[in-house]
Short mmCIF file of C-alpha atoms in Angstrom, two decimals:
data_model
loop_
_atom_site.label_atom_id
_atom_site.label_comp_id
_atom_site.label_asym_id
_atom_site.label_seq_id
_atom_site.Cartn_x
_atom_site.Cartn_y
_atom_site.Cartn_z
CA MET A 1 -30.94 -16.29 9.87
CA SER A 2 -27.56 -15.06 11.24
CA GLN A 3 -26.99 -11.25 11.57
CA PRO A 4 -24.22 -9.54 9.43
CA HIS A 5 -20.85 -9.34 11.11
CA GLY A 6 -20.63 -6.45 13.56
CA ARG A 7 -24.44 -5.84 13.83
CA GLU A 8 -25.84 -5.77 17.32
CA GLN A 9 -28.00 -8.96 18.09
CA PRO A 10 -31.50 -8.31 19.61
CA GLY A 11 -31.12 -7.85 23.33
CA GLU A 12 -27.36 -7.18 23.10
CA LYS A 13 -25.81 -3.87 23.92
CA ALA A 14 -22.91 -2.52 21.91
CA MET A 15 -19.50 -2.58 23.55
CA GLN A 16 -17.04 0.20 23.07
CA HIS A 17 -13.56 1.18 24.35
CA VAL A 18 -13.33 4.55 26.15
CA TYR A 19 -10.30 6.55 27.16
CA LEU A 20 -9.86 9.06 29.99
CA LEU A 21 -8.97 12.70 29.45
CA THR A 22 -7.61 14.15 32.64
CA TYR A 23 -8.26 17.69 34.07
CA HIS A 24 -4.75 18.71 32.89
CA GLY A 25 -5.45 17.78 29.17
CA SER A 26 -3.43 14.47 29.27
CA ILE A 27 -4.61 10.93 28.52
CA LEU A 28 -4.30 7.88 30.96
CA ALA A 29 -1.65 5.47 29.75
CA ARG A 30 0.49 2.58 30.93
CA SER A 31 4.21 2.78 31.04
CA PRO A 32 5.91 0.34 28.68
CA VAL A 33 8.75 0.08 31.21
CA ASP A 34 7.11 -0.90 34.49
CA GLY A 35 3.41 -1.13 33.46
CA ARG A 36 2.40 1.63 35.89
CA LEU A 37 -0.44 3.97 35.19
CA HIS A 38 0.43 7.49 34.27
CA ALA A 39 -0.82 10.37 32.03
CA LEU A 40 0.64 11.46 28.72
CA ALA A 41 0.25 14.60 26.82
CA LEU A 42 -1.48 14.08 23.42
CA ASN A 43 1.58 15.08 21.48
CA ALA A 44 3.63 12.61 23.48
CA ILE A 45 1.53 9.55 22.59
CA LYS A 46 3.35 7.50 20.02
CA SER A 47 0.71 4.70 19.58
CA LYS A 48 -2.87 4.37 20.70
CA SER A 49 -1.90 0.96 22.12
CA ASP A 50 0.07 2.80 24.92
CA LEU A 51 -3.28 4.24 26.30
CA VAL A 52 -5.35 2.70 28.96
CA SER A 53 -8.92 2.03 27.96
CA CYS A 54 -11.84 0.25 29.47
CA GLU A 55 -14.63 -1.61 27.68
CA LEU A 56 -18.05 -0.46 28.32
CA GLU A 57 -21.44 -1.71 27.48
CA GLY A 58 -23.79 0.75 25.83
CA SER A 59 -23.21 3.54 23.20
CA ASP A 60 -24.12 6.55 25.16
CA LEU A 61 -21.55 7.78 27.74
CA ILE A 62 -24.27 9.97 29.33
CA TYR A 63 -25.72 6.89 31.11
CA LEU A 64 -22.44 6.01 33.02
CA GLN A 65 -23.69 8.01 36.11
CA GLY A 66 -23.79 5.66 39.09
CA ARG A 67 -22.19 2.72 37.38
CA SER A 68 -20.01 0.73 39.72
CA ASP A 69 -18.39 -1.80 37.35
CA ILE A 70 -15.74 0.41 35.62
CA SER A 71 -12.31 -1.38 35.49
CA ILE A 72 -9.45 0.71 34.31
CA PHE A 73 -6.16 -0.87 35.09
CA SER A 74 -6.76 -3.52 37.79
CA PRO A 75 -9.47 -5.96 38.82
CA ASP A 76 -10.73 -3.20 41.17
CA ARG A 77 -14.06 -1.57 40.24
CA TYR A 78 -14.70 2.19 40.23
CA THR A 79 -18.07 3.94 40.59
CA VAL A 80 -18.75 6.82 38.18
CA LYS A 81 -19.99 10.09 39.61
CA ARG A 82 -20.85 12.78 37.18
CA PHE A 83 -20.19 16.44 37.90
CA PRO A 84 -23.25 18.79 37.62
CA ASN A 85 -23.54 20.78 34.30
CA SER A 86 -20.64 18.94 32.75
CA ARG A 87 -19.77 15.60 31.03
CA THR A 88 -16.80 15.29 33.43
CA VAL A 89 -16.85 12.52 36.01
CA SER A 90 -15.04 11.26 39.03
CA LEU A 91 -14.00 7.66 39.69
CA GLU A 92 -14.56 6.47 43.31
CA ARG A 93 -13.52 3.35 45.04
CA ALA A 94 -13.76 2.68 48.82
CA SER A 95 -14.40 6.37 49.42
CA ARG A 96 -11.17 7.31 47.58
CA TYR A 97 -10.94 9.01 44.16
CA LEU A 98 -8.69 8.54 41.22
CA ARG A 99 -6.44 11.65 40.79
CA ALA A 100 -4.23 12.92 38.02
CA TRP A 101 -1.27 15.06 38.86
CA PRO A 102 0.06 17.88 36.54
CA SER A 103 3.37 15.80 36.41
CA GLY A 104 1.53 12.83 34.88
CA GLU A 105 1.50 10.81 38.09
CA ILE A 106 -1.77 8.94 38.95
CA ASP A 107 -2.99 7.78 42.41
CA TRP A 108 -6.29 6.90 43.99
CA HIS A 109 -5.81 8.45 47.44
CA ALA A 110 -7.89 11.65 47.09
CA PHE A 111 -10.63 11.95 49.79
CA SER A 112 -12.77 14.29 47.69
CA ALA A 113 -13.37 14.97 44.05
CA ALA A 114 -12.72 18.39 42.33
CA GLY A 115 -10.30 19.53 39.65
CA TRP A 116 -7.51 16.93 39.60
CA GLU A 117 -10.01 14.26 40.38
CA GLU A 118 -12.16 15.19 37.29
CA PHE A 119 -11.94 13.05 34.10
CA LEU A 120 -13.70 12.94 30.73
CA PHE A 121 -14.50 9.82 28.85
CA LEU A 122 -13.51 9.79 25.27
CA THR A 123 -14.69 7.25 22.62
CA GLU A 124 -12.33 5.58 20.28
CA ALA A 125 -13.42 7.85 17.51
CA GLU A 126 -12.89 10.94 19.62
CA ILE A 127 -9.38 9.91 20.71
CA GLU A 128 -8.39 9.24 17.12
CA ILE A 129 -9.51 12.73 16.08
CA LEU A 130 -7.61 14.34 19.01
CA LEU A 131 -4.32 12.44 18.09
CA HIS A 132 -4.73 13.42 14.59
CA LEU A 133 -5.32 17.01 15.51
CA ALA A 134 -2.29 17.08 18.02
CA ARG A 135 0.17 15.34 15.70
CA ASN A 136 -0.17 17.76 12.67
CA ASP A 137 0.06 21.26 11.53
CA TRP A 138 -3.18 22.98 10.17
CA VAL A 139 -4.33 26.03 8.26
CA ALA A 140 -7.56 27.98 9.13
CA PRO A 141 -9.17 28.99 5.84
CA ARG A 142 -10.98 31.94 7.39
CA THR A 143 -7.78 33.56 8.63
CA ALA A 144 -5.29 31.87 6.29
CA LYS A 145 -3.19 31.29 9.35
CA HIS A 146 -0.74 28.38 9.74
CA ILE A 147 -1.47 26.60 13.03
CA ARG A 148 1.69 24.69 14.09
CA LYS A 149 1.74 21.58 16.22
CA ASN A 150 3.16 23.61 19.22
CA GLN A 151 0.24 25.93 18.95
CA ILE A 152 -2.26 23.09 19.81
CA ILE A 153 -2.27 23.12 23.56
CA PHE A 154 -4.55 20.98 25.82
CA ARG A 155 -4.94 23.13 28.98
CA SER A 156 -6.36 22.49 32.42
CA ASP A 157 -10.01 22.42 33.11
CA PHE A 158 -10.79 20.52 29.88
CA HIS A 159 -10.02 23.32 27.50
CA ALA A 160 -7.75 23.41 24.48
CA SER A 161 -6.21 26.12 22.18
CA VAL A 162 -5.97 25.33 18.52
CA GLY A 163 -4.14 28.54 17.27
CA ASP A 164 -6.54 31.32 18.01
CA PHE A 165 -9.48 29.01 18.71
CA ASP A 166 -10.53 28.11 22.16
CA LEU A 167 -12.36 24.77 22.72
CA ASP A 168 -14.29 23.62 25.75
CA PHE A 169 -14.69 19.79 26.14
CA ARG A 170 -16.87 19.94 29.23
CA LEU A 171 -20.35 20.01 27.74
CA ILE A 172 -20.04 18.52 24.27
CA PHE A 173 -17.24 17.18 22.28
CA PRO A 174 -16.04 20.29 20.14
CA VAL A 175 -14.39 18.60 17.14
CA CYS A 176 -15.71 16.68 14.19
CA CYS A 177 -14.56 15.37 10.90
CA GLU A 178 -15.71 12.86 8.15
CA PRO A 179 -14.18 9.37 8.72
CA SER A 180 -13.40 9.29 4.94
CA ASP A 181 -11.63 12.67 4.92
CA ALA A 182 -9.67 13.55 8.08
CA ASN A 183 -7.77 16.26 6.09
CA THR A 184 -10.53 18.61 7.11
CA ILE A 185 -11.73 19.08 10.64
CA VAL A 186 -14.39 21.41 12.00
CA LEU A 187 -13.83 22.88 15.48
CA PHE A 188 -16.84 24.31 17.50
CA ARG A 189 -16.14 27.43 19.57
CA SER A 190 -18.46 27.83 22.51
CA GLY A 191 -19.69 24.37 21.63
CA TRP A 192 -21.51 25.33 18.39
CA MET A 193 -19.86 28.03 16.25
CA PRO A 194 -17.96 26.21 13.56
CA GLU A 195 -14.46 26.93 12.37
CA GLU A 196 -12.81 24.87 9.58
CA ILE A 197 -9.13 23.82 9.57
CA LYS A 198 -7.32 22.01 6.94
CA LEU A 199 -4.37 19.58 7.29
CA PHE A 200 -1.09 21.12 6.40
CA ARG A 201 1.38 18.31 5.65
CA PRO A 202 3.31 19.30 2.56
CA LEU A 203 4.83 16.70 0.22
CA VAL A 204 7.60 17.73 -2.16
CA TYR A 205 8.15 15.23 -4.95
CA TYR A 206 10.65 14.63 -7.67
CA VAL A 207 10.91 12.16 -10.61
CA SER A 208 14.28 10.63 -11.16
CA PHE A 209 15.05 8.06 -13.81
CA GLY A 210 18.13 6.97 -15.62
CA SER A 211 21.37 8.50 -14.29
CA PRO A 212 21.92 8.79 -10.64
CA LYS A 213 22.87 12.43 -11.05
CA TYR A 214 19.24 13.45 -11.18
CA LEU A 215 18.75 12.01 -7.68
CA GLU A 216 21.88 13.82 -6.54
CA MET A 217 20.29 17.07 -7.83
CA ALA A 218 17.21 16.37 -6.00
CA VAL A 219 19.14 15.87 -2.75
CA VAL A 220 20.52 19.38 -3.26
CA SER A 221 16.97 20.61 -3.71
CA MET A 222 15.89 18.86 -0.51
CA ARG A 223 18.82 20.42 1.25
CA SER A 224 17.89 23.90 0.12
CA TRP A 225 14.35 23.35 1.69
CA THR A 226 15.87 23.11 5.09
CA LEU A 227 17.62 26.44 4.86
CA PHE A 228 14.35 28.48 4.85
CA HIS A 229 11.58 26.31 6.40
CA ASN A 230 11.05 25.06 9.93
CA CYS A 231 7.78 23.25 9.22
CA SER A 232 8.04 19.48 8.61
CA VAL A 233 7.92 18.15 5.08
CA THR A 234 8.08 14.78 3.40
CA PHE A 235 10.02 14.18 0.16
CA LEU A 236 8.92 11.58 -2.28
CA VAL A 237 11.14 10.28 -5.11
CA ILE A 238 9.37 8.55 -8.06
CA THR A 239 12.13 6.46 -9.63
CA ASP A 240 13.14 3.15 -11.11
CA MET A 241 15.58 2.63 -8.23
CA ALA A 242 14.86 0.47 -5.29
CA LEU A 243 14.54 2.11 -1.86
CA ASP A 244 17.95 0.75 -0.65
CA ASP A 245 19.66 2.18 -3.73
CA VAL A 246 18.07 5.51 -3.29
CA LEU A 247 19.10 5.69 0.38
CA THR A 248 22.75 5.15 -0.59
CA ILE A 249 22.64 8.49 -2.34
CA VAL A 250 20.27 10.35 0.00
CA PRO A 251 22.20 11.48 3.17
CA SER A 252 21.18 9.62 6.34
CA ASP A 253 19.88 12.74 8.02
CA PHE A 254 17.14 12.86 5.37
CA HIS A 255 16.17 9.10 5.46
CA SER A 256 13.34 9.67 7.87
CA ALA A 257 11.75 12.34 5.65
CA VAL A 258 12.14 10.57 2.33
CA LYS A 259 9.68 8.06 0.68
CA VAL A 260 10.29 6.17 -2.53
CA TRP A 261 7.81 5.00 -5.17
CA THR A 262 9.56 2.55 -7.55
CA ILE A 263 8.04 2.58 -11.00
CA ARG A 264 9.27 1.10 -14.25
CA ALA A 265 9.55 3.70 -17.03
CA ASP A 266 11.54 3.22 -20.29
CA GLU A 267 12.11 6.59 -21.95
CA THR A 268 11.61 10.35 -21.60
CA PHE A 269 7.86 10.32 -22.43
CA GLU A 270 7.20 7.94 -19.61
CA TYR A 271 9.51 9.76 -17.31
CA CYS A 272 7.62 12.93 -17.73
CA LEU A 273 4.21 11.13 -17.39
CA GLN A 274 5.04 10.06 -13.90
CA ARG A 275 4.61 13.56 -12.38
CA TYR A 276 0.94 13.52 -13.21
CA ARG A 277 0.39 10.03 -11.52
CA ILE A 278 1.00 11.34 -8.00
CA ALA A 279 -2.65 10.82 -7.08
CA GLU A 280 -2.29 7.15 -7.74
CA TRP A 281 0.46 6.79 -5.17
CA SER A 282 -1.02 4.85 -2.18
CA GLU A 283 -0.19 7.51 0.39
CA ALA A 284 -1.18 10.61 -1.74
CA ASN A 285 -4.21 11.39 0.29
CA GLU A 286 -2.27 11.70 3.50
CA PHE A 287 -0.47 14.90 2.28
CA GLN A 288 -1.51 18.33 1.24
CA PRO A 289 -0.42 20.40 -0.46
CA LEU A 290 1.72 18.58 -3.10
CA LEU A 291 4.60 20.21 -4.76
CA TYR A 292 6.26 18.72 -7.77
CA LEU A 293 9.75 20.04 -8.69
CA ASP A 294 11.98 19.06 -11.50
CA THR A 295 15.30 17.86 -9.96
CA ASP A 296 16.99 21.07 -11.14
CA VAL A 297 14.72 23.30 -9.08
CA MET A 298 15.88 24.72 -5.70
CA PHE A 299 14.50 26.75 -2.90
CA ASP A 300 16.27 30.01 -2.28
CA ALA A 301 13.84 31.77 -0.01
CA ALA A 302 10.92 30.84 2.25
CA CYS A 303 7.85 29.45 0.45
CA GLU A 304 5.69 28.47 3.42
CA ASP A 305 3.13 31.30 2.87
CA LYS A 306 2.82 30.40 -0.83
CA LEU A 307 2.20 26.67 0.18
CA VAL A 308 -0.57 27.84 2.57
CA GLU A 309 -2.01 29.83 -0.29
CA LEU A 310 -1.87 26.66 -2.45
CA LEU A 311 -3.54 24.53 0.11
CA LEU A 312 -6.48 26.99 0.29
CA SER A 313 -6.78 27.34 -3.48
CA ASP A 314 -9.01 25.31 -5.86
CA LYS A 315 -6.43 25.72 -8.59
CA ILE A 316 -3.14 23.99 -9.61
CA PHE A 317 -0.32 26.52 -9.24
CA VAL A 318 2.43 27.03 -11.85
CA ALA A 319 4.97 29.56 -12.96
CA HIS A 320 4.27 31.33 -16.37
CA GLU A 321 7.23 31.49 -18.82
CA ALA A 322 7.96 34.90 -20.34
CA ASN A 323 6.53 35.45 -23.83
CA ALA A 324 5.00 31.96 -23.85
CA MET A 325 1.35 31.95 -25.03
CA LEU A 326 -0.90 29.08 -25.61
CA GLN A 327 -2.20 30.43 -28.90
CA SER A 328 1.31 30.78 -30.45
CA THR A 329 4.01 28.91 -28.59
CA PRO A 330 4.47 25.21 -29.40
CA SER A 331 6.34 24.40 -26.08
CA VAL A 332 3.19 25.29 -24.19
CA GLY A 333 0.50 23.60 -26.33
CA SER A 334 -0.33 25.88 -29.29
CA GLN A 335 -0.46 22.78 -31.65
CA LEU A 336 -3.22 21.23 -29.41
CA VAL A 337 -5.08 24.47 -29.14
CA ASP A 338 -5.08 24.95 -32.78
CA GLN A 339 -6.78 21.53 -33.39
CA ASP A 340 -9.45 21.98 -30.76
CA PRO A 341 -12.38 23.90 -32.26
CA TYR A 342 -14.06 24.32 -28.75
CA PHE A 343 -11.19 25.96 -26.93
CA ASP A 344 -10.29 29.68 -27.35
CA ALA A 345 -6.95 30.29 -25.60
CA LYS A 346 -7.45 33.92 -26.09
CA GLU A 347 -4.37 35.69 -24.51
CA LEU A 348 -3.66 32.91 -22.02
CA PRO A 349 0.02 32.63 -20.92
CA GLY A 350 1.81 29.35 -20.90
CA PHE A 351 3.71 27.82 -18.01
CA ASN A 352 6.73 25.63 -17.36
CA SER A 353 5.82 22.14 -16.08
CA GLY A 354 8.98 21.86 -13.95
CA THR A 355 7.13 23.22 -10.94
CA ILE A 356 3.48 22.19 -10.28
CA GLY A 357 1.62 22.84 -6.97
CA VAL A 358 -1.46 20.64 -6.31
CA PRO A 359 -3.75 21.66 -3.37
CA ASN A 360 -4.71 18.03 -2.68
CA ALA A 361 -4.72 14.69 -4.44
CA ARG A 362 -8.36 14.01 -3.71
CA ASP A 363 -9.90 17.04 -5.50
CA HIS A 364 -7.31 17.13 -8.43
CA ARG A 365 -7.02 13.54 -9.31
CA ILE A 366 -9.18 13.93 -12.32
CA ASN A 367 -7.13 17.02 -13.56
CA LEU A 368 -3.84 15.09 -13.28
CA ARG A 369 -5.32 11.98 -14.85
CA ALA A 370 -6.70 14.05 -17.78
CA ILE A 371 -3.21 15.33 -18.48
CA GLY A 372 -1.70 11.91 -18.53
CA GLU A 373 -4.68 10.60 -20.77
CA VAL A 374 -4.24 13.43 -23.30
CA MET A 375 -0.51 12.69 -23.36
CA VAL A 376 -1.08 8.97 -24.02
CA ARG A 377 -4.01 9.40 -26.44
CA TYR A 378 -2.37 12.08 -28.57
CA ALA A 379 0.81 10.08 -28.72
CA THR A 380 -1.09 7.17 -29.95
CA LEU A 381 -3.26 9.00 -32.59
CA ALA A 382 -0.92 11.69 -33.88
CA ASP A 383 1.49 11.38 -36.68
CA GLY A 384 4.87 11.18 -35.16
CA GLY A 385 3.61 9.53 -31.98
CA ARG A 386 5.51 10.50 -28.93
CA LEU A 387 7.80 12.74 -31.06
CA SER A 388 4.80 14.77 -32.39
CA LEU A 389 5.06 17.45 -29.72
CA HIS A 390 8.07 19.40 -28.42
CA TRP A 391 8.05 19.27 -24.55
CA PHE A 392 5.25 16.76 -24.77
CA ASP A 393 4.00 16.74 -21.14
CA GLN A 394 4.32 20.48 -20.89
CA ALA A 395 2.24 21.11 -23.92
CA CYS A 396 -0.55 18.74 -22.65
CA ALA A 397 -0.55 20.06 -19.22
CA ASN A 398 -1.05 23.64 -20.46
CA TYR A 399 -3.71 22.59 -22.72
CA VAL A 400 -5.74 20.48 -20.27
CA LEU A 401 -5.42 22.84 -17.29
CA ALA A 402 -6.24 26.04 -19.25
CA LYS A 403 -9.27 24.35 -21.03
CA ARG A 404 -10.57 23.02 -17.69
CA GLU A 405 -9.85 26.40 -16.00
CA LYS A 406 -7.96 24.70 -13.28
CA VAL A 407 -4.65 26.62 -13.38
CA SER A 408 -3.22 29.62 -11.65
CA GLY A 409 0.09 31.36 -12.35
CA SER A 410 0.63 32.04 -8.60
CA PHE A 411 4.21 30.51 -8.64
CA THR A 412 5.28 33.19 -11.23
CA ASP A 413 6.43 35.76 -8.76
CA THR A 414 8.19 32.99 -6.73
CA MET A 415 10.24 31.60 -9.62
CA SER A 416 13.56 32.56 -11.19
CA PHE A 417 14.40 30.72 -14.32
CA VAL A 418 18.25 30.43 -14.71
CA GLY A 419 19.65 29.21 -17.94
CA HIS A 420 22.98 28.20 -19.67
CA GLY A 421 25.05 27.69 -16.58
CA GLU A 422 24.37 31.10 -15.03
CA MET A 423 23.87 31.73 -11.40
CA PRO A 424 20.75 33.66 -10.33
CA HIS A 425 21.29 37.50 -10.70
CA VAL A 426 17.93 38.50 -9.14
CA PRO A 427 17.15 38.73 -5.42
CA PRO A 428 15.95 35.24 -4.24
CA LYS A 429 12.30 34.82 -4.79
CA GLY A 430 11.68 31.34 -3.40
CA LEU A 431 12.40 28.92 -6.19
CA ALA A 432 15.22 28.79 -8.79
CA HIS A 433 14.91 26.58 -11.90
CA PHE A 434 18.28 25.86 -13.42
CA TRP A 435 16.92 24.82 -16.83
CA GLY A 436 20.09 25.36 -18.85
CA GLY A 437 23.68 24.24 -18.78
CA SER A 438 25.39 20.95 -18.98
CA ASP A 439 26.60 20.60 -15.44
CA LYS A 440 23.64 21.52 -13.33
CA LEU A 441 24.69 19.50 -10.36
CA SER A 442 27.78 21.53 -9.82
CA ILE A 443 25.92 24.85 -10.41
CA MET A 444 23.26 23.83 -7.93
CA LYS A 445 25.89 22.86 -5.32
CA ASP A 446 27.64 26.17 -5.77
CA TYR A 447 24.37 28.04 -5.24
CA LEU A 448 23.50 25.92 -2.24
CA LEU A 449 26.86 26.90 -0.76
CA HIS A 450 26.27 30.57 -1.65
CA LEU A 451 22.87 30.45 0.16
CA GLN A 452 24.36 28.76 3.16
CA THR A 453 27.14 31.39 3.43
CA ALA A 454 24.69 34.20 2.89
CA ILE A 455 22.47 32.99 5.68
CA THR A 456 25.39 32.67 8.07
CA GLU A 457 26.56 36.18 7.24
CA SER A 458 23.13 37.55 7.47
CA ASP A 459 23.31 36.79 11.12
CA GLN A 460 25.83 39.59 11.50
CA PRO A 461 24.61 43.16 12.07
CA GLY A 462 24.32 45.27 8.94
CA SER A 463 24.59 42.21 6.66
CA ASN A 464 22.73 42.07 3.34
CA SER A 465 24.21 38.80 2.09
CA LEU A 466 21.04 37.66 0.25
CA ALA A 467 21.31 40.46 -2.24
CA PRO A 468 22.10 39.87 -5.89
CA HIS A 469 25.55 38.31 -6.48
CA ALA A 470 27.89 38.01 -9.43
CA ASP A 471 29.21 34.87 -11.02
#
């Protein structure tokens, strides 16, 4: 009987690709220009295919000592010599040793092996983890610190710094994660003391159907992000427009940061439903946290700390509306609460569904789906159908998240609600929601210009340009 595909046959040894980490924290690669061997810093590696690997028989790299059949970049064979009390090795050929220079140059002219002639074999799984680590920002839950890409440094002597954490690769590989969930990584200080870090790759998403003006408003919102944040972000537009049509409205300098999910939706009920479908998007699990904004919401101060707080929470973040209570306010679900004998809303405040923060798609998929299901089911069963509730999605979202105890009003102190064509009169808090007025696009553009001017003027000594302003 034949063995299942990929299973080792009796008497066979597994083959694996291994890569070489240099003493300087770089990886052996081949130049795409002239094919020469050189070493690249991890954050400079664009594709794993650029790296040089060798195929080895056997699954345990410990047993490489003394092997003389290692081929790296030519038909020549190298002999592996392991350094004492370390996983590091030298590669010797004809009494000469492979050597990596700090500049990235590689040669095989060294007469002895120490330091620059030391290398460390990495498995394919290990190199994938390191590339993922080096390419992204992270947050350490224990300290709530944001670890930026430029704070992940692979140093000499096979050490690395990940924010405040020091890692030693010489004795045992100090990083692990579940293959099915690379959004959480465990680092091991001193080889065994675990420290968790979480991927910080924010996604800001909008829903834009019907008139192109909604997408134009989203563009103003995107532009406002760049005024206050220096961490990378991806913007997603959920729309009935094709990608090419979206990119004719989105400025070219945003094209690399914008993704489009094209969906058919026919009227307001379905438009509003789409914000809760984000976990169904094929790339949703690659981002966290997720921030939904109505297209009339702008950034007017830095929100990075609040996004870090969101990432580390187990609740969905919202902004409470003044004087809106679940027990008595129809726009936040009182009609649903009244009909549910098993839910006591007590004195719970209601929230505006124009801003919704989701820590991650994986854990909150069921909460978002439950909101969508209640919307569709209630509209199907209630008298009046899709017109039976005022602010249909907002009422359902308040009811579901409050009953499931999965909501936090942590955005309340970050949000300014601005209505009826006004400009914000309060000091900037982080987010401004222009929910009233007939020409929101012009108002948002004017506010963006005010923010840009204020930031420019704030660079002048003694300036206080981000203070409240008049119309």
